[in-house]
mmCIF file of C-alpha atoms in Angstrom:
data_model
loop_
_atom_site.group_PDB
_atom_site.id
_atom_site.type_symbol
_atom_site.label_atom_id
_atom_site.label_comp_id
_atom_site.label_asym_id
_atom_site.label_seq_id
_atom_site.Cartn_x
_atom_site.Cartn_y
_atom_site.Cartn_z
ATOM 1 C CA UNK A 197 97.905 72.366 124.458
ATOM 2 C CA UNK A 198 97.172 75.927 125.152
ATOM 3 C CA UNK A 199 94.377 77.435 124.857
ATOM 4 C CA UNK A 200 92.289 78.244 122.031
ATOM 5 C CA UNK A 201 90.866 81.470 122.563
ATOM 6 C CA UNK A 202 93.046 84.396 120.953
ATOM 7 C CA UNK A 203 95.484 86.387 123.233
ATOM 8 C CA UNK A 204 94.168 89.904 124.131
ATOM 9 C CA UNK A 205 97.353 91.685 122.751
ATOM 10 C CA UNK A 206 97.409 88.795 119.689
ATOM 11 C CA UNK A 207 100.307 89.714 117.354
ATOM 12 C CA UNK A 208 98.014 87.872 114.211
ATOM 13 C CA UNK A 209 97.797 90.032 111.782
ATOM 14 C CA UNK A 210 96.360 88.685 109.120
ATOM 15 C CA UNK A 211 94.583 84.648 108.685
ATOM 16 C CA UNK A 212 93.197 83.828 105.479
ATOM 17 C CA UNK A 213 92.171 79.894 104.011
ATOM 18 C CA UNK A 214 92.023 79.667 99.843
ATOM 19 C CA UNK A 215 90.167 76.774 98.494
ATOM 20 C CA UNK A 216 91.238 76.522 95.018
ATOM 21 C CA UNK A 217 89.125 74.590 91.850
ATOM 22 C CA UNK A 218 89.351 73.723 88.270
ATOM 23 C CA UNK A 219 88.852 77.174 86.209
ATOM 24 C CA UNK A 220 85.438 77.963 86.043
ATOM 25 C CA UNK A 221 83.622 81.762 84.089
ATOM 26 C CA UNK A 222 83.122 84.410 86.826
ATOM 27 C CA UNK A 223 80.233 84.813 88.260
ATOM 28 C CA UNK A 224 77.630 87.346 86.575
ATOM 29 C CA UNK A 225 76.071 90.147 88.594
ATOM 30 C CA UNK A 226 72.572 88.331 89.479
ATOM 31 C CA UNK A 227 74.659 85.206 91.300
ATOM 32 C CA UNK A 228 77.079 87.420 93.247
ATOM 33 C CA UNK A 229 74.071 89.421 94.462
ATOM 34 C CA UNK A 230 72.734 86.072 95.422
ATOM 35 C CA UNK A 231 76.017 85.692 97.096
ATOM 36 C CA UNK A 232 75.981 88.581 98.688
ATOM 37 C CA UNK A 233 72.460 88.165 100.165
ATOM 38 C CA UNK A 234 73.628 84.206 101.591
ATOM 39 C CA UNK A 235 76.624 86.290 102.730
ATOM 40 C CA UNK A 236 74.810 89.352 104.252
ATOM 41 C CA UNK A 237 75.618 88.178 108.004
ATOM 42 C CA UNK A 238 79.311 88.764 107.572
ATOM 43 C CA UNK A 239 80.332 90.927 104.311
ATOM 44 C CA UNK A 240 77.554 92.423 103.259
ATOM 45 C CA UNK A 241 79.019 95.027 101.149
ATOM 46 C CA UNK A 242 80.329 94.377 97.127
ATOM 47 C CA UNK A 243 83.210 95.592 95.777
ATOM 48 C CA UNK A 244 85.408 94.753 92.411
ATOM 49 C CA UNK A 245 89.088 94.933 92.940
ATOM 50 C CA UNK A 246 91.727 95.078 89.912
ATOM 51 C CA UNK A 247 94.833 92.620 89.745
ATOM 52 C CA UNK A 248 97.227 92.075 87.285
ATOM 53 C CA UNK A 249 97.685 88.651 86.242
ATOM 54 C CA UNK A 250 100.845 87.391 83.954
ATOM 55 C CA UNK A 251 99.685 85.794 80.497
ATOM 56 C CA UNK A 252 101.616 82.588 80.714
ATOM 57 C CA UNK A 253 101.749 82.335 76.808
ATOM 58 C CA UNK A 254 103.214 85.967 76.353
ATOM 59 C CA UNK A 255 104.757 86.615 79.940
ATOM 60 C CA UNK A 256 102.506 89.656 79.526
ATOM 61 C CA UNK A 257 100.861 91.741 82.828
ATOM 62 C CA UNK A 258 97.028 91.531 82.198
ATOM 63 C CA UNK A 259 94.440 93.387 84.707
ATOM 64 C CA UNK A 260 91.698 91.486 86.408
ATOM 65 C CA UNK A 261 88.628 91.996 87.766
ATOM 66 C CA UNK A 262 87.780 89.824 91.161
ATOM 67 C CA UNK A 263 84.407 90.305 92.546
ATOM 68 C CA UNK A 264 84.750 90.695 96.604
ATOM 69 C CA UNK A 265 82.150 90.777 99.444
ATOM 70 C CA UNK A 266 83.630 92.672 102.112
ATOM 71 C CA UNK A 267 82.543 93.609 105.690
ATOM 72 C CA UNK A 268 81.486 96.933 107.256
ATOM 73 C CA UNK A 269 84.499 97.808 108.987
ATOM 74 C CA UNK A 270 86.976 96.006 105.766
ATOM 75 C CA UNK A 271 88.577 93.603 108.083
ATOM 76 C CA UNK A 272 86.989 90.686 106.546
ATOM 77 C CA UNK A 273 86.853 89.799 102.773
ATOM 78 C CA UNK A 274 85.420 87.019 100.383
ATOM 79 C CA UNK A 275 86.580 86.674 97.286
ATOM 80 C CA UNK A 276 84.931 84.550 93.940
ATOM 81 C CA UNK A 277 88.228 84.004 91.511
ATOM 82 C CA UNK A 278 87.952 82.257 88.518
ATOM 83 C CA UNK A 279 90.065 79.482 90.251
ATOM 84 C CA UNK A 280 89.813 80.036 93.871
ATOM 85 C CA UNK A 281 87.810 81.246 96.984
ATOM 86 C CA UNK A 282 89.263 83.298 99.197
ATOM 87 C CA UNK A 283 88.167 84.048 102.781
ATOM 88 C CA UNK A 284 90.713 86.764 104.576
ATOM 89 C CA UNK A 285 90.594 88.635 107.938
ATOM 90 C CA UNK A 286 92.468 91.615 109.815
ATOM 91 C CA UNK A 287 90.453 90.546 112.764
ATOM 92 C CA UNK A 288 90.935 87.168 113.610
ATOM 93 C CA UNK A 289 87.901 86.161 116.139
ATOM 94 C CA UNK A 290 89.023 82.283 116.158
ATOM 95 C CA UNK A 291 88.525 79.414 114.425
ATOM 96 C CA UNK A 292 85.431 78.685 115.357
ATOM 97 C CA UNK A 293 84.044 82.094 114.448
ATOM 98 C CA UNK A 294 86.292 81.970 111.824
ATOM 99 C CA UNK A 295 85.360 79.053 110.080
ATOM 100 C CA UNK A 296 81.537 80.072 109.901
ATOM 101 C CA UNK A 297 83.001 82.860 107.197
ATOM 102 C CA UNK A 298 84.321 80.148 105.304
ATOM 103 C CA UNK A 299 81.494 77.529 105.610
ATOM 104 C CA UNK A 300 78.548 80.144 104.220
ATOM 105 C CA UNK A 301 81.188 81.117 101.965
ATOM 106 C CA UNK A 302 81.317 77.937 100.089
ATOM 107 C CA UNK A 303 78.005 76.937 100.600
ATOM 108 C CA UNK A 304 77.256 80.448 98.724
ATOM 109 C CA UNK A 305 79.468 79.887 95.900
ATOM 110 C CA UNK A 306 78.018 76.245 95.164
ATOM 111 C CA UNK A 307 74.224 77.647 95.240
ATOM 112 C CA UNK A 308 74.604 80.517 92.552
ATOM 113 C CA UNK A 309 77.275 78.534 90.704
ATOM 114 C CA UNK A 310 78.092 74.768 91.183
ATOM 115 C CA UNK A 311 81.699 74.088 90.943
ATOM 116 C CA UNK A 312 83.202 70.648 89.457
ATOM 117 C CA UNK A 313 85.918 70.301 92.357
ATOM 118 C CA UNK A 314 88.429 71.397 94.398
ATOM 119 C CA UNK A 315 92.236 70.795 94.089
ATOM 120 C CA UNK A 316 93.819 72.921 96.853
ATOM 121 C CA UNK A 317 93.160 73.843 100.743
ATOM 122 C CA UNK A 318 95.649 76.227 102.709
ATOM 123 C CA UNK A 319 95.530 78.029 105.728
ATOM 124 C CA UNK A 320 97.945 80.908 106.346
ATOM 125 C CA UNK A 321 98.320 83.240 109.160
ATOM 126 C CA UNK A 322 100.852 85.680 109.521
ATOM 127 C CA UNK A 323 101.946 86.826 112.936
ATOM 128 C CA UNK A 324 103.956 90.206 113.492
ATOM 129 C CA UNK A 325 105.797 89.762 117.003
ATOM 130 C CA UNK A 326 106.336 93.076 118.545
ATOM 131 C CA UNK A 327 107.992 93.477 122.275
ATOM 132 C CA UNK A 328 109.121 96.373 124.472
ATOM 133 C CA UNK A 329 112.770 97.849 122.908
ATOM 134 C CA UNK A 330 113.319 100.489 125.468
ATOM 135 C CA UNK A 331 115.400 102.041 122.839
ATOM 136 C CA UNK A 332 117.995 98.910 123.318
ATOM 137 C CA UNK A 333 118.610 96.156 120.691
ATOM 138 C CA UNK A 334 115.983 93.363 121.113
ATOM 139 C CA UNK A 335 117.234 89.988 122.181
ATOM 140 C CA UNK A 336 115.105 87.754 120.468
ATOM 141 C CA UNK A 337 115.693 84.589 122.091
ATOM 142 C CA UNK A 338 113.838 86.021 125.104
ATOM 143 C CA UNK A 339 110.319 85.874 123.063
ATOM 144 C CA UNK A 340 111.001 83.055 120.756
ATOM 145 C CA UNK A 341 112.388 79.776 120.660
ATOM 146 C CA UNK A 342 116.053 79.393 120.030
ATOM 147 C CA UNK A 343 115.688 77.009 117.037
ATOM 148 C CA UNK A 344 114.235 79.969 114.835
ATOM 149 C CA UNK A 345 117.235 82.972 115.627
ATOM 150 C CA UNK A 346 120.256 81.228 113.342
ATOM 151 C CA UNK A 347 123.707 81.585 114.124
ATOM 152 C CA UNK A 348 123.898 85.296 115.252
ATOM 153 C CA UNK A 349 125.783 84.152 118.390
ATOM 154 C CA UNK A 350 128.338 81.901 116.588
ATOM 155 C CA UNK A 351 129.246 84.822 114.415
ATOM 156 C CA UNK A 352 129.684 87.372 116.801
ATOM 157 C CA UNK A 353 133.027 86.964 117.447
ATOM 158 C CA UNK A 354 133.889 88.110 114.085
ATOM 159 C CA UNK A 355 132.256 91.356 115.030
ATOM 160 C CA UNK A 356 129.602 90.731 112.869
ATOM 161 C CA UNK A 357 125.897 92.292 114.558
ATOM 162 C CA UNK A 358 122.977 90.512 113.137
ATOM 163 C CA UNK A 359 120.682 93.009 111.669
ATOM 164 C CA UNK A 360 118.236 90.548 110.183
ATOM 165 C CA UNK A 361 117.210 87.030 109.366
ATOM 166 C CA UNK A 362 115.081 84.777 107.821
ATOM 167 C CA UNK A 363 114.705 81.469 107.268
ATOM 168 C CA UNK A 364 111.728 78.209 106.027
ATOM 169 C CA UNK A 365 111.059 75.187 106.947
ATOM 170 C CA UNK A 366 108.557 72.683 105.437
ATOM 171 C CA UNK A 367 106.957 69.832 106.829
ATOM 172 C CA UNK A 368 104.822 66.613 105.615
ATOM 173 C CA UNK A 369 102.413 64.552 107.640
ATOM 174 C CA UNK A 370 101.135 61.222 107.631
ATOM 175 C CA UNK A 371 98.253 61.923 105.008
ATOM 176 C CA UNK A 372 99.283 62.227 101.498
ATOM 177 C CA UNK A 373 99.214 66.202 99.669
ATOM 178 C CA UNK A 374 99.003 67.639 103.186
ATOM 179 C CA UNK A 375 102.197 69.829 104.408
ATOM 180 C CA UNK A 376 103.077 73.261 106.516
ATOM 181 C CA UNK A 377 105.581 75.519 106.066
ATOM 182 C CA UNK A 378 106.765 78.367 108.808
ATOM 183 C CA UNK A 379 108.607 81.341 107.469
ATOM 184 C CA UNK A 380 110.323 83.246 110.379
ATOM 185 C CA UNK A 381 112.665 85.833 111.314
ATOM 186 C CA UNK A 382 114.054 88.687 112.569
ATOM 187 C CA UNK A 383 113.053 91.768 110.764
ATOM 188 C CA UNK A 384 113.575 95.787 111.189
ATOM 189 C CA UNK A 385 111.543 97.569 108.639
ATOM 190 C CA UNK A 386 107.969 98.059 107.279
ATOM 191 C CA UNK A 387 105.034 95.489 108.446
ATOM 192 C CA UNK A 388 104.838 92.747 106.458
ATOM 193 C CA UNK A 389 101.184 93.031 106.393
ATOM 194 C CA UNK A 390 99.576 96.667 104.869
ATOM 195 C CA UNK A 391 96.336 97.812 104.171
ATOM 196 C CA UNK A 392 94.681 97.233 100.643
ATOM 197 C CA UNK A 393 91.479 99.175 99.143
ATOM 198 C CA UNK A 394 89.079 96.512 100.306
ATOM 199 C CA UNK A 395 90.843 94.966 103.623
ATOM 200 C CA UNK A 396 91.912 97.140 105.813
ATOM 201 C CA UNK A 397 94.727 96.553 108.764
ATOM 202 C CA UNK A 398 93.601 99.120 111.636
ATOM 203 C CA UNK A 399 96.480 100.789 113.628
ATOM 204 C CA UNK A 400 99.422 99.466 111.694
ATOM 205 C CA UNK A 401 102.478 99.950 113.441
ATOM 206 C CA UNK A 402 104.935 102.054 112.151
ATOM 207 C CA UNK A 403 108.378 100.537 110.367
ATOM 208 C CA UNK A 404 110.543 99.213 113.194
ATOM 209 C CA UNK A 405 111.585 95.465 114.717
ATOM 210 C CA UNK A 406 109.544 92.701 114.558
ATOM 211 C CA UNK A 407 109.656 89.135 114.664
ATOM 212 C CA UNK A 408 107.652 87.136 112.162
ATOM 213 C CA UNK A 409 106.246 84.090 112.050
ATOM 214 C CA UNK A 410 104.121 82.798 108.413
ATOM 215 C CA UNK A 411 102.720 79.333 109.221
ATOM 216 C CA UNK A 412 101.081 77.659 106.142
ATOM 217 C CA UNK A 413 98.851 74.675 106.025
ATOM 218 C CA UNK A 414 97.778 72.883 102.691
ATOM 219 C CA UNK A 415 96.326 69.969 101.664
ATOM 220 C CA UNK A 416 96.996 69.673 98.029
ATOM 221 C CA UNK A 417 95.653 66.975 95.384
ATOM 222 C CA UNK A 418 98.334 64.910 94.400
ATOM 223 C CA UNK A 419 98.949 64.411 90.310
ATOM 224 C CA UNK A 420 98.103 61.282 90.085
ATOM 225 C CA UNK A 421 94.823 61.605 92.142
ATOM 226 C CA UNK A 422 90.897 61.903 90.348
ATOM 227 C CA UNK A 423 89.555 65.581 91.414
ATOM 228 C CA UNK A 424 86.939 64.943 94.050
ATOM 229 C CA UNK A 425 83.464 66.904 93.942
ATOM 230 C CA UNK A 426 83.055 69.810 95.192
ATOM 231 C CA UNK A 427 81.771 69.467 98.638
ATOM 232 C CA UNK A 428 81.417 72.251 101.013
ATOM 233 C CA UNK A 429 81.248 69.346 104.397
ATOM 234 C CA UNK A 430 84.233 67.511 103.194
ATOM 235 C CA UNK A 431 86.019 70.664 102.417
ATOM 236 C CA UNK A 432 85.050 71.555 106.104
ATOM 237 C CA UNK A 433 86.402 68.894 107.280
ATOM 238 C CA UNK A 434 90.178 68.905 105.848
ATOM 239 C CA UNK A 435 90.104 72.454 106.771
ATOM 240 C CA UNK A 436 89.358 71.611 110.330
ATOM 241 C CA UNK A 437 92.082 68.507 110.228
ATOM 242 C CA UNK A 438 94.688 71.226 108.695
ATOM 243 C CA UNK A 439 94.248 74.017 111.296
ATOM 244 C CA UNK A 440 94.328 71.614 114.545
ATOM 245 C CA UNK A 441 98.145 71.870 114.529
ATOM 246 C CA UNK A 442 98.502 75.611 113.335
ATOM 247 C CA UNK A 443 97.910 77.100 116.980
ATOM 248 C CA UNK A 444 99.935 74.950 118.730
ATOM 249 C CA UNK A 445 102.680 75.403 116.001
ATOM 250 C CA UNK A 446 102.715 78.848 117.125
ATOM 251 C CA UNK A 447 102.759 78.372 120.841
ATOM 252 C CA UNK A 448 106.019 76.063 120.035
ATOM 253 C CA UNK A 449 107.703 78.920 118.524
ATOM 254 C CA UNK A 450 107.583 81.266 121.590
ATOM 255 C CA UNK A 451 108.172 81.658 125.431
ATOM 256 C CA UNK A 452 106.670 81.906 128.323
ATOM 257 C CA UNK A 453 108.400 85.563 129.048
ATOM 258 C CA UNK A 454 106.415 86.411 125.505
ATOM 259 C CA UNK A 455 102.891 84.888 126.824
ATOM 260 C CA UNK A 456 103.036 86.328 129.898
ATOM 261 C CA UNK A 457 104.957 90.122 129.427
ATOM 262 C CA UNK A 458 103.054 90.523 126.103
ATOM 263 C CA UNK A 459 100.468 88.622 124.892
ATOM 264 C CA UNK A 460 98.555 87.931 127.676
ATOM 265 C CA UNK A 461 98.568 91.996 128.712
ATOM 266 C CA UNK A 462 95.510 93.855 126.960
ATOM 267 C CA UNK A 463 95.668 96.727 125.381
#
């Protein structure tokens, strides 16, 4: 296992865990103040951002108002949906740091306005792998694992160049409802991860290569299984259980030229 602290030159760009619940009215303007005060430590500032939603019954765009709490610097958000919380970050400090977001986050919600369950955990972070070109085409299988790069080589001797790829895979564990998917690939264009009004990406890069890597982690009720209460420790505690693998997940996917040439170099 490698270690758990992030790399100095970390390509994570963005980390963000949704806890979803049964539908519940959104919260007035006294209990997200209340929020906002339990929340004061880490996003004390409160925004509203618009969304458009599609009416399943008409197919029809409708906009939405989401209360967030965002921090200072708008690297770090919480948002109160009418079906989901949602803690996201620019600036990934850790898990443990992390996580402490998330806990006062739920403990927040269930103060001003108990909630009947939860049906849904997930854990996504998206990393944008950059590397030295020196203006020459990038040979990915010097940063990342083989298994990941598809058969550019096998086609090459139809004089076909690969320009880009993607690909998915999807993976179940032991426990029942719990999974992980990894998108990945090669990609020359725009980062897949831009600034928004309320969470802000500082320095984004501008379009060029990059190699991505989307690992999701979910624990997901199961259709045949009673909603359990809404409890912010046992939430906790399949959060923690779904992130153990998500690091080392990453460090799979990569190479020791990668860790040491540009990960491990600060900025």
């Amino acid at each position: 296992m490698h270690g758990t602290k992030p790399y100095p030159n970390a390509p994570l760009v963005l980390a963000i865990v949704e806890v979803r619940h049964p539908t519940t009215a959104a919260l007035d303007s006294p209990a997200l103040m209340a929020a906002k005060e339990m929340l004061a430590e880490f996003t004390p500032l409160s925004r509203v951002e618009e969304r458009n939603e599609i009416d399943l019954g008409t197919g029809t765009q409708r906009p939405v108002l989401l209360p967030k709490l965002i921090a200072r610097d708008k690297q770090t958000s919480v948002t109160f949906g009418a079906e989901a919380i949602v803690v996201e970050t620019t600036a990934y400090p850790g898990w443990q740091a992390f996580r402490k977001v998330l806990a006062a986050a739920l403990d927040a919600r269930q103060t001003v306005a108990p909630l009947d369950g939860f049906e849904r955990i997930g854990l996504r972070y998206i990393d944008e792998i950059r590397v030295p070109t020196f203006d020459q085409e990038i040979d990915w299988s010097d940063w990342v694992i083989s298994d990941l790069l598809g058969p550019r080589r096998r086609f090459a001797d139809l004089g076909l160049s690969q320009l880009q790829q993607q690909g998915i895979s999807t993976y179940a564990t032991a426990r029942p409802g719990e999974s992980y998917s990894l998108r990945y690939g090669a990609i020359v264009g725009a980062p897949a991860v831009t600034s928004g009004p309320n969470l802000v990406r500082h320095n984004t890069p501008k379009p060029g290569p990059f190699f991505l890597l989307d690992t999701d982690g979910s624990w997901n009720l199961e259709p045949s299984s009673a909603i359990p209460e809404y409890d912010p420790n046992r939430i906790m505690e399949i959060a923690d259980r779904i992130h153990r693998p998500i690091k080392e997940l990453f460090e799979l996917s990569i190479t020791d030229r990668l860790r040491k040439e540009v990960l491990e170099v600060a900025n």
